CSV table of C-alpha atoms in Angstrom, one decimal:
chain,number,residue,atom,x,y,z
A,7,MET,CA,19.7,0.9,20.5
A,8,SER,CA,22.4,-1.4,19.1
A,9,ASP,CA,20.8,-4.4,20.8
A,10,ILE,CA,17.4,-3.9,19.2
A,11,LEU,CA,16.3,-6.6,16.7
A,12,LEU,CA,13.7,-5.6,14.1
A,13,GLY,CA,11.5,-8.0,12.2
A,14,SER,CA,10.5,-7.8,8.5
A,15,ILE,CA,7.8,-9.9,6.7
A,16,GLU,CA,7.4,-9.6,2.9
A,17,ALA,CA,4.1,-11.3,2.5
A,18,GLY,CA,3.9,-12.1,-1.2
A,19,GLY,CA,1.4,-13.9,-3.2
A,20,THR,CA,3.9,-16.6,-4.2
A,21,LYS,CA,6.4,-16.5,-1.4
A,22,PHE,CA,7.1,-15.1,2.1
A,23,VAL,CA,10.4,-13.5,3.1
A,24,CYS,CA,11.0,-13.2,6.8
A,25,ALA,CA,14.0,-11.4,8.2
A,26,VAL,CA,15.5,-9.9,11.4
A,27,GLY,CA,17.9,-7.0,11.3
A,28,ASN,CA,19.5,-4.3,13.3
A,29,THR,CA,18.8,-0.6,13.5
A,30,ASP,CA,21.1,0.1,10.6
A,31,PHE,CA,18.6,-2.0,8.6
A,32,GLU,CA,21.1,-4.8,8.0
A,33,VAL,CA,19.8,-8.3,7.7
A,34,GLN,CA,21.0,-10.7,10.4
A,35,GLU,CA,19.1,-13.8,9.4
A,36,SER,CA,16.3,-14.5,6.9
A,37,VAL,CA,14.2,-17.3,5.5
A,38,VAL,CA,12.1,-17.8,2.4
A,39,PHE,CA,9.2,-20.2,1.9
A,40,SER,CA,6.3,-20.6,-0.5
A,41,THR,CA,3.0,-19.0,0.2
A,42,GLY,CA,0.6,-21.8,1.2
A,43,ASN,CA,-2.7,-21.5,2.9
A,44,PRO,CA,-2.9,-18.9,5.7
A,45,GLU,CA,-2.7,-21.3,8.6
A,46,GLU,CA,0.4,-23.2,7.5
A,47,THR,CA,2.1,-20.1,6.2
A,48,MET,CA,1.6,-18.1,9.4
A,49,GLU,CA,2.9,-21.1,11.4
A,50,LYS,CA,6.1,-20.9,9.5
A,51,VAL,CA,6.3,-17.1,10.2
A,52,ALA,CA,5.7,-17.6,13.9
A,53,ALA,CA,8.3,-20.3,14.1
A,54,PHE,CA,10.9,-18.1,12.5
A,55,PHE,CA,10.3,-15.1,14.8
A,56,SER,CA,9.9,-17.2,17.9
A,57,ALA,CA,13.6,-18.0,17.6
A,58,HIS,CA,14.5,-14.3,17.8
A,59,THR,CA,13.7,-11.6,20.4
A,60,VAL,CA,12.3,-8.9,18.1
A,61,SER,CA,11.3,-5.5,19.5
A,62,ALA,CA,8.9,-4.6,16.6
A,63,ILE,CA,7.8,-6.1,13.3
A,64,ALA,CA,6.6,-4.5,10.0
A,65,VAL,CA,4.7,-6.4,7.3
A,66,GLY,CA,4.6,-5.5,3.6
A,67,SER,CA,1.7,-7.6,2.2
A,68,PHE,CA,0.2,-8.5,-1.1
A,69,GLY,CA,-3.2,-7.0,-1.6
A,70,PRO,CA,-5.6,-5.6,-1.6
A,71,VAL,CA,-5.3,-5.2,2.1
A,72,ASP,CA,-6.7,-2.9,4.8
A,73,VAL,CA,-3.8,-0.6,5.7
A,74,ASN,CA,-5.8,1.8,7.9
A,75,PRO,CA,-4.5,1.6,11.5
A,76,ASP,CA,-7.8,3.1,12.7
A,77,SER,CA,-9.9,0.4,11.0
A,78,SER,CA,-11.3,-2.6,12.9
A,79,ASP,CA,-10.1,-4.6,9.8
A,80,TYR,CA,-6.6,-3.3,9.8
A,81,GLY,CA,-4.4,-6.1,8.3
A,82,LYS,CA,-7.3,-7.9,6.6
A,83,ILE,CA,-6.7,-9.3,3.1
A,84,LEU,CA,-9.6,-8.1,0.9
A,85,ALA,CA,-10.7,-9.1,-2.6
A,86,THR,CA,-7.6,-11.0,-3.6
A,87,PRO,CA,-7.6,-13.7,-6.3
A,88,LYS,CA,-6.0,-15.9,-3.7
A,89,LEU,CA,-9.3,-17.2,-2.3
A,90,GLU,CA,-7.8,-19.0,0.7
A,91,TRP,CA,-6.5,-15.7,1.9
A,92,ARG,CA,-9.6,-13.5,1.3
A,93,GLY,CA,-10.8,-12.2,4.6
A,94,PHE,CA,-7.7,-13.4,6.5
A,95,ASN,CA,-6.2,-10.9,8.9
A,96,ILE,CA,-2.4,-11.1,9.0
A,97,LEU,CA,-2.1,-8.6,11.7
A,98,LYS,CA,-4.4,-10.4,14.1
A,99,ALA,CA,-2.7,-13.7,13.4
A,100,LEU,CA,0.7,-12.2,14.3
A,101,ARG,CA,-0.6,-10.6,17.5
A,102,LYS,CA,-1.6,-14.0,18.8
A,103,HIS,CA,2.1,-14.8,18.9
A,104,PHE,CA,3.9,-11.6,19.5
A,105,ASP,CA,3.2,-8.8,21.9
A,106,VAL,CA,5.3,-6.1,20.2
A,107,PRO,CA,4.5,-3.1,18.0
A,108,ILE,CA,3.5,-4.3,14.5
A,109,PHE,CA,3.0,-2.1,11.4
A,110,LEU,CA,1.4,-3.3,8.2
A,111,THR,CA,1.3,-1.8,4.8
A,112,THR,CA,1.4,-3.0,1.2
A,113,ASP,CA,4.5,-4.8,-0.2
A,114,VAL,CA,5.1,-2.0,-2.7
A,115,ASN,CA,4.9,0.6,0.1
A,116,SER,CA,7.5,-1.3,2.0
A,117,SER,CA,9.8,-1.2,-1.1
A,118,ALA,CA,9.1,2.5,-1.5
A,119,PHE,CA,10.0,3.2,2.1
A,120,GLY,CA,13.2,1.2,1.8
A,121,GLU,CA,14.3,3.3,-1.2
A,122,TYR,CA,13.3,6.4,0.7
A,123,VAL,CA,15.4,5.8,3.8
A,124,LYS,CA,18.4,4.0,2.3
A,125,GLY,CA,18.1,3.8,-1.5
A,126,ALA,CA,17.5,5.8,-4.6
A,127,ALA,CA,15.4,8.5,-2.9
A,128,VAL,CA,17.5,8.8,0.3
A,129,GLU,CA,18.2,12.5,-0.4
A,130,SER,CA,14.6,13.3,-1.5
A,131,ASN,CA,11.5,14.3,0.4
A,132,SER,CA,9.2,12.5,-2.0
A,133,CYS,CA,9.2,9.5,-4.3
A,134,VAL,CA,7.0,7.1,-6.1
A,135,TYR,CA,8.0,3.4,-6.4
A,136,PHE,CA,6.6,1.0,-8.9
A,137,THR,CA,7.1,-2.8,-9.2
A,138,VAL,CA,6.5,-4.2,-12.6
A,139,GLY,CA,6.5,-8.0,-12.6
A,140,THR,CA,3.7,-10.6,-12.2
A,141,GLY,CA,1.5,-7.6,-11.3
A,142,ILE,CA,2.0,-3.9,-11.2
A,143,GLY,CA,1.8,-1.8,-8.1
A,144,GLY,CA,2.9,1.6,-6.8
A,145,GLY,CA,3.5,3.4,-3.6
A,146,ALA,CA,4.0,7.1,-3.0
A,147,ILE,CA,5.8,8.9,-0.2
A,148,GLN,CA,5.6,12.5,0.8
A,149,ASN,CA,7.7,13.8,3.7
A,150,GLY,CA,8.0,10.3,5.2
A,151,GLU,CA,4.3,9.4,5.0
A,152,PHE,CA,2.5,7.2,2.5
A,153,ILE,CA,-0.1,8.9,0.3
A,154,GLY,CA,-3.4,7.2,0.5
A,155,GLY,CA,-7.0,7.8,1.7
A,156,LEU,CA,-10.0,5.5,1.4
A,157,THR,CA,-7.6,2.6,0.7
A,158,HIS,CA,-4.0,2.1,-0.4
A,159,ALA,CA,-3.3,3.2,-4.0
A,160,GLU,CA,-3.9,0.9,-7.0
A,161,MET,CA,-1.6,2.6,-9.5
A,162,GLY,CA,-1.1,-0.6,-11.5
A,163,HIS,CA,-4.7,-0.4,-12.7
A,164,VAL,CA,-4.6,3.1,-14.2
A,165,PHE,CA,-5.9,3.3,-17.8
A,166,VAL,CA,-3.4,4.0,-20.5
A,167,LYS,CA,-3.5,4.8,-24.2
A,168,ARG,CA,-3.0,1.8,-26.4
A,169,HIS,CA,0.1,1.5,-28.6
A,170,PRO,CA,-0.8,1.5,-32.3
A,171,LEU,CA,0.8,-1.9,-32.8
A,172,ASP,CA,-1.0,-3.4,-29.8
A,173,MET,CA,-4.6,-2.7,-30.6
A,174,ASP,CA,-5.7,-6.4,-30.9
A,175,PHE,CA,-4.2,-7.7,-27.6
A,176,GLU,CA,-6.9,-8.7,-25.2
A,177,GLY,CA,-4.9,-8.0,-22.1
A,178,VAL,CA,-4.4,-10.2,-19.0
A,179,CYS,CA,-6.1,-8.2,-16.2
A,180,PRO,CA,-9.1,-10.2,-14.9
A,181,SER,CA,-10.9,-7.0,-14.0
A,182,HIS,CA,-10.0,-4.6,-16.8
A,183,GLY,CA,-8.7,-6.8,-19.7
A,184,ALA,CA,-6.5,-4.6,-21.9
A,185,ASP,CA,-7.8,-1.3,-20.6
A,186,CYS,CA,-5.4,-1.0,-17.6
A,187,LEU,CA,-1.7,-0.9,-17.2
A,188,GLU,CA,-1.4,-4.3,-15.5
A,189,GLY,CA,-3.4,-5.9,-18.3
A,190,LEU,CA,-1.0,-4.5,-20.9
A,191,ALA,CA,2.4,-4.2,-19.3
A,192,SER,CA,2.8,-6.8,-16.5
A,193,GLY,CA,5.1,-9.8,-17.0
A,194,PRO,CA,2.3,-12.2,-17.9
A,195,SER,CA,1.2,-9.8,-20.7
A,196,LEU,CA,4.6,-10.1,-22.3
A,197,GLU,CA,4.5,-13.8,-22.2
A,198,ALA,CA,0.9,-13.8,-23.5
A,199,ARG,CA,2.0,-11.9,-26.6
A,200,THR,CA,5.3,-13.6,-27.3
A,201,GLY,CA,5.0,-17.1,-25.7
A,202,ILE,CA,8.3,-16.3,-24.0
A,203,LYS,CA,9.0,-15.1,-20.5
A,204,GLY,CA,10.0,-11.5,-20.4
A,205,GLU,CA,13.6,-11.9,-19.2
A,206,GLU,CA,14.2,-14.3,-22.2
A,207,VAL,CA,12.8,-12.0,-24.9
A,208,ASP,CA,15.5,-10.5,-27.1
A,209,GLU,CA,16.1,-6.8,-26.7
A,210,THR,CA,15.4,-6.1,-30.4
A,211,HIS,CA,11.8,-7.5,-30.1
A,212,ILE,CA,9.1,-4.9,-30.8
A,213,ILE,CA,7.4,-5.9,-27.5
A,214,TRP,CA,9.9,-3.7,-25.7
A,215,GLU,CA,8.9,-0.7,-27.6
A,216,ILE,CA,5.3,-1.4,-26.7
A,217,GLU,CA,6.2,-2.0,-23.1
A,218,ALA,CA,8.2,1.2,-22.9
A,219,TYR,CA,5.3,3.1,-24.3
A,220,TYR,CA,3.0,2.0,-21.5
A,221,ILE,CA,5.6,2.4,-18.7
A,222,ALA,CA,6.5,5.9,-20.0
A,223,GLN,CA,2.9,6.9,-19.8
A,224,LEU,CA,2.9,5.7,-16.2
A,225,ALA,CA,6.0,7.8,-15.4
A,226,PHE,CA,4.6,10.9,-17.1
A,227,ASN,CA,1.3,10.7,-15.4
A,228,THR,CA,3.1,10.2,-12.1
A,229,ARG,CA,5.1,13.4,-12.7
A,230,LEU,CA,1.9,15.3,-13.5
A,231,ASN,CA,-0.1,13.8,-10.6
A,232,PHE,CA,2.5,13.7,-7.8
A,233,SER,CA,5.4,15.7,-9.0
A,234,PRO,CA,7.8,13.5,-7.0
A,235,GLU,CA,11.5,14.1,-6.7
A,236,LYS,CA,12.3,10.5,-7.8
A,237,ILE,CA,10.4,7.9,-9.8
A,238,ILE,CA,11.7,4.3,-9.1
A,239,PHE,CA,10.9,1.2,-11.2
A,240,GLY,CA,11.6,-2.2,-9.6
A,241,GLY,CA,10.4,-5.7,-10.4
A,242,GLY,CA,11.7,-8.3,-12.8
A,243,VAL,CA,10.4,-6.6,-16.0
A,244,MET,CA,12.3,-3.4,-15.4
A,245,GLN,CA,15.8,-4.8,-14.8
A,246,GLN,CA,16.7,-4.5,-18.5
A,247,ASP,CA,18.8,-1.3,-19.0
A,248,TYR,CA,17.6,-1.0,-22.6
A,249,LEU,CA,14.0,-0.8,-21.4
A,250,MET,CA,14.7,2.0,-19.0
A,251,LYS,CA,16.4,4.0,-21.8
A,252,LYS,CA,13.4,3.5,-24.0
A,253,VAL,CA,11.1,4.7,-21.2
A,254,ARG,CA,13.1,7.8,-20.6
A,255,SER,CA,13.1,8.6,-24.4
A,256,ILE,CA,9.3,8.2,-24.7
A,257,PHE,CA,8.8,10.1,-21.5
A,258,THR,CA,10.6,13.0,-23.2
A,259,GLU,CA,8.3,12.7,-26.3
A,260,LEU,CA,5.1,12.6,-24.2
A,261,ASN,CA,6.2,15.6,-22.1
A,262,ASN,CA,7.0,17.7,-25.2
A,263,GLY,CA,8.6,20.3,-23.0
A,264,TYR,CA,5.5,20.9,-20.9
A,265,VAL,CA,6.8,20.4,-17.4
A,266,ASP,CA,10.3,20.8,-16.0
A,267,VAL,CA,12.0,17.6,-15.2
A,268,PRO,CA,15.6,17.0,-13.9
A,269,ASP,CA,18.1,14.8,-15.6
A,270,LEU,CA,16.0,11.7,-16.5
A,271,ASP,CA,18.9,9.3,-15.9
A,272,ASN,CA,18.7,10.4,-12.2
A,273,TYR,CA,15.0,10.9,-12.1
A,274,ILE,CA,13.5,7.8,-13.6
A,275,VAL,CA,15.7,5.1,-12.0
A,276,ASN,CA,15.9,1.5,-10.8
A,277,PRO,CA,16.2,0.7,-7.1
A,278,ALA,CA,19.5,1.4,-5.4
A,279,ILE,CA,19.2,-1.4,-2.9
A,280,SER,CA,20.5,-4.6,-4.3
A,281,GLU,CA,19.2,-8.2,-4.4
A,282,ASN,CA,15.5,-7.1,-4.2
A,283,GLY,CA,16.1,-5.9,-0.6
A,284,SER,CA,14.1,-2.7,-0.8
A,285,ALA,CA,11.1,-4.1,1.0
A,286,THR,CA,13.1,-5.7,3.8
A,287,VAL,CA,15.0,-2.4,4.5
A,288,GLY,CA,11.7,-0.6,4.3
A,289,ASN,CA,10.1,-2.9,6.8
A,290,PHE,CA,13.0,-2.6,9.2
A,291,ALA,CA,12.7,1.2,9.1
A,292,LEU,CA,8.9,1.0,9.5
A,293,ALA,CA,9.3,-1.4,12.5
A,294,LEU,CA,11.7,1.0,14.1
A,295,ARG,CA,9.4,4.0,13.5
A,296,GLU,CA,6.5,2.0,15.1
A,297,LEU,CA,8.7,1.1,18.1
A,298,LYS,CA,9.5,4.8,18.7
A,299,ARG,CA,5.8,5.9,18.5
């Protein structure tokens, strides 16, 4: 299978990353471009892959999106704030150009699968991956399969307990205000409170204690609900080591000895795949799996 070329599409709300790679999930060539309207964006996607003979493609898309392969709307973007994309079917658009197996899931599921097959959870049967950045999303894997049902999971919108020093913040989620995690702990929420982008906020700022309080609740609820073997936090907000230390510490306080947990330094972790490559690796693996089915 050494001559097989796999395709990856990270369909993000602000940018698309297209790549081709081998069966060791190594990138051979890639391109990045801004997300425009569906027609012009998919033309760029088609142009990139037309220059390569791919055997299968996997897509990790922004959402919400229909990820049920048995649905007549499989691949359709649902109630996204990006109005131009609402109702657009990425999968059908790709199939107009490429007669190869194509798999589609959420962007965060792709990242979770990348860490599952070649990253922080490679020796685990289960993991939950979260991205904390412009938005918050999560994907869960059990024995190589995504956990979902009616739709894909919306873990970024779980409700959390407010920090005592954060009671007056109105939140940034257009649907839930300050009631859900994304409204309280996403990157835009940090900037809304401080007037500074998260990566530029000093580590001594109280906002990190507040942020860690919310992320630790997410981690603890994940341990209770899924009992995964690994909890992985990606996204721009979570790249500060001091934040992860705070999260682990507050997790321990919240748990209060209730459930058994392994060494937290190896349980609540950052992605092991560098340069934000988890989704690309995951897509290569998903494409190969689709090819074999």
